CSV table of C-alpha atoms and ligand atoms in Angstrom, one decimal:
chain,number,residue,atom,x,y,z
A,19,MET,CA,-15.5,89.7,123.5
A,20,LEU,CA,-13.9,89.0,126.9
A,21,PRO,CA,-11.3,86.3,125.8
A,22,PHE,CA,-9.8,88.7,123.2
A,23,LEU,CA,-9.5,91.6,125.5
A,24,SER,CA,-6.1,93.0,126.3
A,25,ILE,CA,-4.8,92.6,129.8
A,26,ALA,CA,-4.9,96.3,130.2
A,27,LYS,CA,-8.6,96.5,129.3
A,28,ALA,CA,-9.5,93.4,131.3
A,29,ARG,CA,-7.8,94.9,134.3
A,30,LYS,CA,-10.0,98.0,134.1
A,31,LEU,CA,-13.1,95.8,134.1
A,32,LEU,CA,-11.7,93.8,137.1
A,33,VAL,CA,-10.7,96.8,139.1
A,34,THR,CA,-14.1,98.6,138.6
A,35,LYS,CA,-15.8,95.3,139.5
A,36,LYS,CA,-17.6,95.1,136.1
A,37,ILE,CA,-16.4,91.5,136.1
A,38,SER,CA,-14.9,89.2,138.7
A,39,PRO,CA,-11.7,87.2,138.2
A,40,ARG,CA,-13.8,84.1,138.3
A,41,GLU,CA,-16.0,85.3,135.5
A,42,LEU,CA,-13.0,86.1,133.4
A,43,LEU,CA,-11.6,82.6,134.0
A,44,ASP,CA,-15.0,81.0,133.2
A,45,GLU,CA,-15.1,82.8,129.8
A,46,LEU,CA,-11.7,81.4,129.0
A,47,GLN,CA,-12.7,78.0,130.3
A,48,LYS,CA,-15.8,78.0,127.9
A,49,ARG,CA,-13.5,78.8,125.0
A,50,ILE,CA,-11.0,76.1,125.9
A,51,VAL,CA,-13.7,73.5,126.2
A,52,THR,CA,-15.2,74.3,122.8
A,53,ILE,CA,-12.1,75.3,120.8
A,54,ASN,CA,-9.2,73.4,122.2
A,55,PRO,CA,-10.4,70.1,120.7
A,56,LYS,CA,-9.9,71.8,117.3
A,57,VAL,CA,-6.7,73.8,117.9
A,58,GLN,CA,-5.1,71.5,120.5
A,59,ALA,CA,-3.1,74.3,122.0
A,60,TYR,CA,-3.3,73.0,125.6
A,61,LEU,CA,-1.8,69.7,126.7
A,62,SER,CA,-3.7,70.0,129.9
A,63,TRP,CA,-5.3,72.5,132.2
A,64,ASP,CA,-6.6,72.4,135.7
A,65,TYR,CA,-9.8,74.5,136.0
A,66,GLU,CA,-10.4,73.7,139.7
A,67,LYS,CA,-7.0,74.9,140.7
A,68,ALA,CA,-7.3,78.0,138.5
A,69,ALA,CA,-10.7,78.7,140.0
A,70,LEU,CA,-9.2,78.7,143.5
A,71,GLU,CA,-6.5,81.1,142.4
A,72,ALA,CA,-9.0,83.3,140.7
A,73,GLN,CA,-11.0,83.5,144.0
A,74,ARG,CA,-7.9,84.5,145.9
A,75,ALA,CA,-6.7,87.1,143.4
A,76,ASP,CA,-5.5,90.4,144.8
A,77,LEU,CA,-6.8,93.0,142.4
A,78,SER,CA,-4.6,95.7,143.9
A,79,LYS,CA,-1.6,94.2,142.2
A,80,PRO,CA,-0.6,95.2,138.6
A,81,LEU,CA,-1.7,91.9,137.1
A,82,GLY,CA,-4.3,90.9,139.7
A,83,GLY,CA,-6.8,88.3,138.5
A,84,ILE,CA,-5.1,87.7,135.1
A,85,PRO,CA,-4.7,84.0,134.1
A,86,ILE,CA,-1.7,83.2,132.0
A,87,GLY,CA,-1.1,80.1,129.8
A,88,ILE,CA,2.3,78.5,130.4
A,89,LYS,CA,4.6,76.8,127.9
A,90,ASP,CA,5.1,73.2,128.9
A,91,ALA,CA,8.9,73.8,129.5
A,92,ILE,CA,8.3,76.2,132.4
A,93,LEU,CA,7.8,74.7,135.9
A,94,VAL,CA,4.7,75.3,137.9
A,95,GLN,CA,4.7,73.6,141.3
A,96,GLY,CA,2.4,70.5,141.3
A,97,ALA,CA,1.6,70.8,137.6
A,98,PRO,CA,2.9,68.4,134.9
A,99,ALA,CA,6.0,69.6,133.0
A,100,PHE,CA,6.9,67.4,130.1
A,101,SER,CA,8.5,69.9,127.7
A,102,ALA,CA,6.2,67.9,125.3
A,103,SER,CA,8.5,64.9,125.6
A,104,ARG,CA,7.7,61.2,126.4
A,105,ILE,CA,10.8,61.1,128.5
A,106,LEU,CA,9.2,63.5,131.0
A,107,GLU,CA,5.8,62.0,130.9
A,108,GLY,CA,4.4,61.7,134.4
A,109,TYR,CA,6.8,64.3,135.8
A,110,GLN,CA,5.3,66.9,138.1
A,111,ALA,CA,7.3,70.1,139.0
A,112,SER,CA,8.3,70.3,142.6
A,113,TYR,CA,8.8,74.1,142.5
A,114,ASP,CA,7.7,77.2,140.7
A,115,ALA,CA,10.1,78.7,138.1
A,116,THR,CA,11.2,82.2,139.0
A,117,VAL,CA,9.0,83.7,136.3
A,118,ILE,CA,6.0,82.0,137.8
A,119,LYS,CA,6.9,83.3,141.3
A,120,ASN,CA,7.2,86.8,139.7
A,121,LEU,CA,3.9,86.5,137.9
A,122,ARG,CA,2.2,85.4,141.2
A,123,ALA,CA,3.9,88.3,143.0
A,124,ALA,CA,2.3,90.6,140.4
A,125,GLY,CA,-1.2,89.1,141.0
A,126,ALA,CA,-1.4,86.8,137.9
A,127,TYR,CA,-1.8,83.0,138.1
A,128,PRO,CA,-0.9,80.2,135.7
A,129,LEU,CA,-3.6,78.5,133.6
A,130,GLY,CA,-2.7,75.3,131.8
A,131,ARG,CA,0.2,73.7,130.0
A,132,LEU,CA,0.7,74.8,126.5
A,133,ASN,CA,2.0,72.6,123.7
A,134,MET,CA,5.3,73.0,122.1
A,135,ASP,CA,7.9,71.3,120.0
A,136,GLU,CA,9.6,68.5,122.0
A,137,PHE,CA,12.2,70.3,124.2
A,138,ALA,CA,11.5,73.4,122.1
A,139,MET,CA,13.3,71.9,119.1
A,140,GLY,CA,11.3,72.9,116.1
A,141,SER,CA,9.4,75.6,114.3
A,142,SER,CA,6.0,74.1,113.9
A,143,THR,CA,4.9,72.4,117.2
A,144,GLU,CA,4.8,69.1,115.2
A,145,THR,CA,7.6,67.5,117.1
A,146,SER,CA,5.5,67.5,120.3
A,147,ALA,CA,5.4,63.9,121.5
A,148,PHE,CA,1.7,64.2,122.2
A,149,HIS,CA,-0.1,65.9,119.3
A,150,PRO,CA,0.4,68.8,117.0
A,151,THR,CA,-1.2,72.2,117.5
A,152,TYR,CA,-3.1,73.8,114.6
A,153,ASN,CA,-3.1,77.4,113.5
A,154,PRO,CA,-6.4,79.1,114.4
A,155,TRP,CA,-6.3,81.1,111.2
A,156,ASP,CA,-6.3,77.9,109.1
A,157,LEU,CA,-6.5,74.6,110.8
A,158,SER,CA,-4.6,72.8,108.1
A,159,ARG,CA,-1.5,74.9,108.9
A,160,THR,CA,1.0,75.0,111.8
A,161,PRO,CA,1.0,77.7,114.4
A,162,GLY,CA,4.8,77.9,114.1
A,163,GLY,CA,7.0,76.9,117.0
A,164,SER,CA,8.3,76.0,119.3
A,165,SER,CA,5.9,78.0,121.4
A,166,GLY,CA,3.1,77.2,119.0
A,167,GLY,CA,0.6,76.2,121.8
A,168,SER,CA,1.2,79.6,123.4
A,169,ALA,CA,0.6,81.6,120.2
A,170,ALA,CA,-2.4,79.5,119.1
A,171,ALA,CA,-4.1,79.6,122.5
A,172,LEU,CA,-3.8,83.4,122.5
A,173,ALA,CA,-4.9,83.8,118.9
A,174,ALA,CA,-7.9,81.6,119.5
A,175,GLY,CA,-9.0,83.5,122.6
A,176,MET,CA,-8.1,80.7,125.0
A,177,ALA,CA,-5.6,82.7,127.0
A,178,MET,CA,-5.2,86.4,128.0
A,179,ALA,CA,-1.5,86.0,127.5
A,180,ALA,CA,1.0,83.3,127.5
A,181,LEU,CA,4.6,82.6,128.4
A,182,GLY,CA,7.0,81.1,125.8
A,183,SER,CA,10.7,80.6,125.5
A,184,ASP,CA,12.9,81.8,122.6
A,185,THR,CA,16.2,80.0,121.8
A,186,GLY,CA,16.3,80.8,118.1
A,187,GLY,CA,12.9,82.4,117.4
A,188,SER,CA,10.4,80.3,119.3
A,189,ILE,CA,8.4,83.2,120.7
A,190,ARG,CA,8.6,85.6,117.8
A,191,GLN,CA,8.0,83.2,114.9
A,192,PRO,CA,4.8,81.6,116.3
A,193,ALA,CA,3.6,85.0,117.3
A,194,ALA,CA,4.1,86.1,113.7
A,195,LEU,CA,2.3,83.1,112.3
A,196,CYS,CA,-0.7,83.4,114.6
A,197,GLY,CA,-1.0,87.2,114.6
A,198,CYS,CA,0.1,88.0,118.1
A,199,VAL,CA,2.8,90.1,119.8
A,200,GLY,CA,5.8,88.0,121.0
A,201,MET,CA,8.8,89.5,122.8
A,202,LYS,CA,12.3,88.0,123.3
A,203,PRO,CA,13.9,90.0,126.1
A,204,THR,CA,17.7,90.7,126.2
A,205,TYR,CA,19.6,87.6,127.4
A,206,GLY,CA,19.8,87.8,131.1
A,207,ARG,CA,16.8,90.1,131.6
A,208,VAL,CA,14.5,87.2,132.7
A,209,SER,CA,15.5,84.4,135.0
A,210,ARG,CA,15.8,80.9,133.4
A,211,TYR,CA,15.5,79.2,136.7
A,212,GLY,CA,12.7,76.6,136.3
A,213,LEU,CA,12.8,76.6,132.5
A,214,ILE,CA,13.6,73.1,131.2
A,215,ALA,CA,16.9,73.9,129.5
A,216,PHE,CA,17.4,73.5,125.7
A,217,ALA,CA,20.5,75.7,124.9
A,218,SER,CA,21.4,77.7,128.0
A,219,SER,CA,23.5,80.4,126.3
A,220,LEU,CA,20.5,81.3,124.1
A,221,ASP,CA,17.3,80.4,126.0
A,222,GLN,CA,15.2,83.3,127.2
A,223,ILE,CA,11.6,83.4,128.5
A,224,GLY,CA,9.2,86.0,127.3
A,225,PRO,CA,5.6,87.0,126.9
A,226,LEU,CA,3.1,86.4,124.0
A,227,THR,CA,0.2,88.9,124.2
A,228,HIS,CA,-2.6,90.6,122.2
A,229,THR,CA,-1.0,94.0,122.4
A,230,VAL,CA,2.4,95.7,122.8
A,231,GLU,CA,1.2,97.4,126.0
A,232,ASP,CA,0.4,94.0,127.5
A,233,SER,CA,3.8,92.8,126.5
A,234,ALA,CA,5.5,95.6,128.4
A,235,LEU,CA,3.1,95.0,131.4
A,236,LEU,CA,4.1,91.3,131.5
A,237,LEU,CA,7.8,92.1,131.1
A,238,ASN,CA,7.5,94.4,134.1
A,239,ALA,CA,6.5,91.3,136.1
A,240,LEU,CA,8.9,88.8,134.6
A,241,ALA,CA,12.2,90.7,134.5
A,242,GLY,CA,14.6,91.1,137.3
A,243,PRO,CA,17.7,89.6,138.9
A,244,ASP,CA,17.6,86.1,140.4
A,245,PRO,CA,20.3,84.6,142.6
A,246,LYS,CA,19.2,81.2,141.3
A,247,ASP,CA,20.2,82.0,137.7
A,248,SER,CA,23.8,83.2,137.5
A,249,THR,CA,23.2,84.6,134.0
A,250,SER,CA,20.4,86.8,135.1
A,251,LEU,CA,21.5,90.4,135.2
A,252,SER,CA,21.4,92.6,138.3
A,253,LEU,CA,19.7,95.6,136.8
A,254,PRO,CA,17.4,97.9,138.7
A,255,GLY,CA,13.7,97.5,138.3
A,256,GLU,CA,12.3,99.3,135.2
A,257,ASP,CA,8.9,100.3,134.1
A,258,PHE,CA,8.8,99.0,130.5
A,259,THR,CA,5.6,100.9,129.8
A,260,SER,CA,7.2,104.3,130.5
A,261,GLN,CA,7.9,105.2,126.9
A,262,LEU,CA,4.6,104.0,125.4
A,263,GLY,CA,2.8,106.9,123.7
A,264,ARG,CA,5.9,108.8,122.7
A,265,ASP,CA,6.2,109.6,119.0
A,266,LEU,CA,8.9,108.4,116.7
A,267,GLN,CA,10.7,111.7,116.1
A,268,GLY,CA,14.5,111.1,116.2
A,269,ILE,CA,14.2,107.3,115.9
A,270,ARG,CA,16.5,105.8,113.3
A,271,ILE,CA,15.5,102.4,111.9
A,272,GLY,CA,18.0,100.3,110.1
A,273,ILE,CA,16.9,98.1,107.2
A,274,PRO,CA,19.4,95.2,107.0
A,275,LYS,CA,19.8,94.4,103.4
A,276,GLU,CA,20.7,90.8,104.1
A,277,TYR,CA,17.1,90.4,105.4
A,278,PHE,CA,15.4,91.5,102.2
A,279,VAL,CA,16.6,88.8,99.9
A,280,ASP,CA,15.0,86.4,97.4
A,281,GLY,CA,13.0,83.6,99.1
A,282,ILE,CA,10.8,85.9,101.2
A,283,GLU,CA,7.2,85.4,100.2
A,284,PRO,CA,6.1,88.4,98.1
A,285,GLN,CA,3.1,89.2,100.2
A,286,VAL,CA,5.2,89.1,103.4
A,287,ARG,CA,7.7,91.4,101.8
A,288,GLN,CA,5.0,93.8,100.8
A,289,CYS,CA,3.5,94.0,104.3
A,290,VAL,CA,7.0,94.7,105.8
A,291,GLU,CA,7.8,97.4,103.2
A,292,LYS,CA,4.4,99.1,104.0
A,293,ALA,CA,5.2,98.9,107.7
A,294,ILE,CA,8.5,100.6,107.1
A,295,ALA,CA,6.8,103.3,105.2
A,296,GLN,CA,4.3,103.7,108.0
A,297,LEU,CA,7.1,104.0,110.6
A,298,THR,CA,8.7,106.7,108.5
A,299,SER,CA,5.4,108.5,108.1
A,300,LEU,CA,5.2,108.5,111.9
A,301,GLY,CA,8.5,110.4,112.1
A,302,ALA,CA,11.2,107.7,112.1
A,303,GLU,CA,14.1,107.8,109.7
A,304,ALA,CA,14.9,104.7,107.7
A,305,VAL,CA,18.4,103.8,106.5
A,306,GLU,CA,19.8,100.8,104.8
A,307,ILE,CA,22.5,99.0,106.8
A,308,SER,CA,24.4,95.7,106.5
A,309,LEU,CA,24.9,92.7,108.8
A,310,PRO,CA,27.6,91.0,106.7
A,311,HIS,CA,27.8,87.7,108.7
A,312,THR,CA,24.1,87.0,108.5
A,313,GLN,CA,24.7,84.1,106.1
A,314,TYR,CA,26.4,82.1,108.8
A,315,ALA,CA,23.8,82.5,111.5
A,316,VAL,CA,21.8,79.4,110.8
A,317,SER,CA,24.9,77.1,110.6
A,318,VAL,CA,26.5,78.6,113.7
A,319,TYR,CA,23.2,78.3,115.6
A,320,TYR,CA,22.8,74.6,114.8
A,321,ILE,CA,26.3,73.9,116.0
A,322,ILE,CA,26.0,75.8,119.3
A,323,VAL,CA,22.4,74.8,120.0
A,324,THR,CA,23.0,71.1,119.4
A,325,ALA,CA,26.2,71.1,121.5
A,326,GLU,CA,24.4,72.7,124.4
A,327,ALA,CA,21.4,70.5,124.0
A,328,SER,CA,23.4,67.3,124.0
A,329,SER,CA,24.9,68.4,127.3
A,330,ASN,CA,21.7,69.7,128.9
A,331,LEU,CA,19.7,66.6,127.9
A,332,ALA,CA,22.2,64.2,129.4
A,333,ARG,CA,20.3,64.5,132.7
A,334,PHE,CA,17.4,62.5,131.3
A,335,ASP,CA,18.6,59.0,132.1
A,336,GLY,CA,15.6,57.2,133.6
A,337,VAL,CA,16.9,57.6,137.1
A,338,ARG,CA,15.7,61.0,138.2
A,339,TYR,CA,12.8,62.2,136.1
A,340,GLY,CA,9.8,61.0,134.2
A,341,HIS,CA,10.0,57.9,132.0
A,342,ARG,CA,12.0,54.8,133.0
A,343,SER,CA,12.4,51.9,130.6
A,344,LYS,CA,11.0,48.6,131.7
A,345,LYS,CA,13.2,46.6,129.4
A,346,ALA,CA,16.5,47.5,131.0
A,347,ASN,CA,18.5,44.8,132.9
A,348,ASP,CA,21.5,46.8,134.0
A,349,LEU,CA,22.5,50.5,134.5
A,350,LEU,CA,23.8,51.1,131.0
A,351,SER,CA,20.9,49.5,129.3
A,352,LEU,CA,18.6,51.6,131.6
A,353,TYR,CA,20.2,54.8,130.2
A,354,GLU,CA,20.1,53.5,126.6
A,355,GLN,CA,16.6,52.1,126.6
A,356,THR,CA,15.1,55.0,128.5
A,357,ARG,CA,16.6,57.5,126.0
A,358,GLU,CA,15.7,55.4,123.0
A,359,GLU,CA,12.1,55.1,124.1
A,360,GLY,CA,11.8,58.6,125.6
A,361,PHE,CA,13.2,61.0,123.0
A,362,GLY,CA,11.7,61.7,119.6
A,363,ALA,CA,13.5,61.8,116.3
A,364,GLU,CA,14.4,65.5,116.2
A,365,VAL,CA,15.7,65.4,119.7
A,366,LYS,CA,17.9,62.4,118.9
A,367,ARG,CA,19.1,64.0,115.8
A,368,ARG,CA,20.3,67.1,117.8
A,369,ILE,CA,21.9,65.1,120.6
A,370,ILE,CA,23.9,63.1,118.0
A,371,LEU,CA,24.9,66.2,116.1
A,372,GLY,CA,25.8,68.0,119.3
A,373,THR,CA,27.9,65.1,120.6
A,374,TYR,CA,29.7,65.0,117.3
A,375,VAL,CA,30.6,68.7,117.2
A,376,LEU,CA,31.9,68.5,120.8
A,377,SER,CA,33.9,65.3,120.3
A,378,SER,CA,37.6,65.4,120.5
A,379,GLY,CA,39.1,66.0,117.1
A,380,TYR,CA,36.0,67.9,115.9
A,381,TYR,CA,35.6,70.4,118.7
A,382,ASP,CA,38.0,72.9,117.2
A,383,ALA,CA,36.7,72.6,113.7
A,384,TYR,CA,33.0,73.0,114.6
A,385,TYR,CA,32.2,74.2,118.1
A,386,LEU,CA,35.1,76.5,118.6
A,387,ARG,CA,34.9,78.0,115.1
A,388,ALA,CA,31.1,78.5,115.6
A,389,GLN,CA,31.8,80.4,118.8
A,390,LYS,CA,34.2,82.7,116.9
A,391,VAL,CA,31.7,83.3,114.2
A,392,ARG,CA,29.1,84.0,116.9
A,393,THR,CA,31.3,86.8,118.0
A,394,LEU,CA,31.4,88.2,114.5
A,395,ILE,CA,27.6,88.1,114.3
A,396,ARG,CA,27.4,89.9,117.6
A,397,ARG,CA,29.8,92.6,116.3
A,398,ASP,CA,27.7,93.1,113.2
A,399,PHE,CA,24.9,94.1,115.5
A,400,GLU,CA,27.1,96.4,117.6
A,401,GLU,CA,28.3,98.1,114.5
A,402,ALA,CA,24.7,98.5,113.2
A,403,PHE,CA,23.5,99.9,116.5
A,404,SER,CA,26.2,102.5,116.5
A,405,LYS,CA,24.3,103.9,113.5
A,406,VAL,CA,20.6,103.2,114.1
A,407,ASP,CA,18.3,102.7,117.1
A,408,LEU,CA,16.7,99.5,115.9
A,409,LEU,CA,16.5,97.1,113.0
A,410,VAL,CA,13.3,96.1,111.1
A,411,SER,CA,12.6,93.0,109.1
A,412,ALA,CA,10.0,90.2,108.5
A,413,THR,CA,9.9,87.9,111.5
A,414,SER,CA,9.5,84.9,109.3
A,415,PRO,CA,10.1,84.6,105.5
A,416,GLU,CA,6.7,83.2,105.0
A,417,THR,CA,3.2,82.9,106.5
A,418,ALA,CA,2.0,79.8,108.3
A,419,PHE,CA,3.0,76.7,106.4
A,420,ARG,CA,0.9,73.5,106.0
A,421,CYS,CA,1.1,70.8,108.6
A,422,GLY,CA,3.5,68.1,107.3
A,423,GLU,CA,5.0,70.5,104.7
A,424,LYS,CA,8.5,70.6,106.3
A,425,SER,CA,8.4,67.9,108.9
A,426,ASN,CA,10.3,65.4,106.8
A,427,ASP,CA,13.0,67.9,105.8
A,428,PRO,CA,14.9,69.2,108.8
A,429,LEU,CA,16.9,71.7,106.7
A,430,LYS,CA,13.8,73.4,105.4
A,431,MET,CA,12.4,73.5,108.9
A,432,TYR,CA,15.7,75.1,110.2
A,433,LEU,CA,15.4,77.9,107.6
A,434,ALA,CA,12.0,79.0,109.1
A,435,ASP,CA,14.1,80.9,111.7
A,436,ILE,CA,16.5,82.5,109.4
A,437,PHE,CA,15.5,86.1,110.6
A,438,THR,CA,15.2,85.4,114.3
A,439,ILE,CA,18.2,83.2,115.1
A,440,ALA,CA,20.9,85.9,115.0
A,441,ALA,CA,19.3,87.9,117.8
A,442,ASN,CA,19.7,85.0,120.1
A,443,LEU,CA,23.3,84.5,119.1
A,444,ALA,CA,24.0,88.2,119.9
A,445,GLY,CA,21.8,88.2,123.0
A,446,ILE,CA,19.9,91.3,122.0
A,447,CYS,CA,16.1,91.9,122.4
A,448,GLY,CA,13.4,91.5,119.7
A,449,ILE,CA,9.7,91.8,119.3
A,450,SER,CA,7.3,90.5,116.6
A,451,LEU,CA,4.0,92.2,116.0
A,452,PRO,CA,1.2,91.9,113.4
A,453,CYS,CA,1.8,94.0,110.3
A,454,GLY,CA,-0.8,92.7,107.8
A,455,PHE,CA,-2.3,89.7,106.2
A,456,ALA,CA,-1.4,87.5,103.2
A,457,GLN,CA,-4.2,85.9,101.2
A,458,LYS,CA,-3.7,82.2,100.6
A,459,GLU,CA,-6.2,79.9,99.1
A,460,GLY,CA,-9.0,82.1,100.3
A,461,LYS,CA,-7.6,82.3,103.9
A,462,LYS,CA,-6.2,85.4,105.6
A,463,LEU,CA,-2.9,84.6,107.2
A,464,PRO,CA,-1.1,87.0,109.6
A,465,VAL,CA,2.3,88.5,108.8
A,466,GLY,CA,4.7,89.5,111.5
A,467,LEU,CA,7.1,92.5,111.7
A,468,GLN,CA,10.3,92.0,113.6
A,469,LEU,CA,12.0,94.9,115.5
A,470,LEU,CA,15.4,94.2,116.9
A,471,GLY,CA,17.0,96.4,119.5
A,472,PRO,CA,20.4,96.5,121.3
A,473,SER,CA,20.7,94.8,124.6
A,474,PHE,CA,18.6,96.5,127.3
A,475,ALA,CA,16.7,98.6,124.8
A,476,GLU,CA,13.3,96.9,125.4
A,477,LYS,CA,11.7,100.3,126.3
A,478,MET,CA,12.6,101.8,123.0
A,479,LEU,CA,11.4,98.7,121.2
A,480,PHE,CA,8.1,98.9,123.0
A,481,ARG,CA,7.8,102.6,122.1
A,482,VAL,CA,8.3,102.0,118.4
A,483,ALA,CA,6.1,98.9,118.3
A,484,HIS,CA,3.4,100.6,120.2
A,485,ALA,CA,3.4,103.7,117.9
A,486,TYR,CA,3.1,101.3,114.9
A,487,GLU,CA,0.3,99.3,116.6
A,488,GLU,CA,-1.6,102.5,117.5
A,489,ALA,CA,-1.5,103.6,113.9
A,490,THR,CA,-2.7,100.3,112.5
A,491,ALA,CA,-5.6,97.9,113.1
A,492,TRP,CA,-4.0,94.5,112.3
A,493,HIS,CA,-4.0,93.3,115.9
A,494,GLN,CA,-7.7,93.9,116.3
A,495,ASP,CA,-8.8,91.0,114.0
A,496,PRO,CA,-9.6,87.7,115.7
A,497,PRO,CA,-9.3,84.6,113.4
A,498,PRO,CA,-12.6,84.1,111.4
A,499,LEU,CA,-13.1,80.4,112.3
A,500,LEU,CA,-13.6,81.0,116.0
B,627,LIG,N1,13.3,76.5,115.6
B,627,LIG,C1,14.5,76.7,116.3
B,627,LIG,C2,15.0,75.4,116.7
B,627,LIG,O1,14.5,74.4,116.3
B,627,LIG,C3,14.3,77.6,117.5
B,627,LIG,C4,13.6,76.9,118.6
B,627,LIG,C5,13.5,77.8,119.8
B,627,LIG,O2,13.7,79.0,119.7
B,627,LIG,N2,13.3,77.1,120.9
B,627,LIG,O3,16.0,75.2,117.4
């Protein structure tokens, strides 16, 4: 079925003129009209505009004619960009993010605004100020988050691929819970210019796709230096597909023992253990290693992420963007009222926490200490990567959880990212790909395998992920409901 085709296959049909870009878009449009009311992955989409872009598509380019769903935190000129927050309601982007420019340069075009947790703060897409998104595998469950709209749209065949952003797991975890491939590139690989900032030392944009090959194809378009983002790296252009198809001889995979502890759902653990066996049968060698500071990752993350968020979100004051309170009668009350009305509970919690850890008297005890422990976490990885090429774990300790199950318990929600957060703190790259299904109450729920590689090792990650994907069929199953 067209909407579930990989980009690589769709491109073949486009280039040989078996379908036109407009026909491809129309197939997606049909799915969106019938399925989005159930899954609620899109906040909005502009079919007319997309149709114009489809008509103009240049098929000679590597992604010519491919529509891509965009997380609501990434700016597309003339399109709404709310970061799923009331405080940005009504805001329209005045320029294209660098990733959008890069996608366009590769021939792709943006299609629609995908739901997310408000300002990407969450793991379930339930903190969106507009509506939750539901998991296409079981509509009573969340798609994960914060890029839950991106993962759900893709899994439900409402997008060929999508962009997400990953600050602590927000691409990989929803990809795992929805049965797609989600890649977090090395920090600095992809420009953040035009991404509504959450925590700038951690945020990284990346692709969600049906296959590993598509992920590499999209990263080819997204990656590259950008003078507008001083943290983007000036690395020469690479072809991230160049190692696809190579076998796994000589690859050493590390099994971090701290990632195989009690608390992982038994069915998830089984799938991951089988995947490791599969990787070794394909020629890789598995060795146990240790990342001794793992236990501090979640605490360190929630100090750094809230500190940076409290600073980044100071710009939303009712003066420049989006919502402005009507109740205010002077400047200070304009700031206060606008922020009171515009931010949701989770965002306020983080701003308060972040302001606290940065405040004089507490800065050294919390923020500074967290930065030091962050260095220890980074060193754990450096040490590990001196012995192995990559690390393997579950992406998430559990499969998709029920809507409402964690939304009243922030600590429970924060633990959803226990396996993904450390990679952001260390700046390294990671990918999640389907590695099986768990059975729960008569429903099949996808399980994600996480591969983590050293900085700049995306090609090797793609090679290993692709070899595993070629040897298994998990990624070929669309959700039964749709
Ligand atoms: N769930 C984590 C958080 O709430 C990660 C979010 C993200 O990666 N954007 O901060």
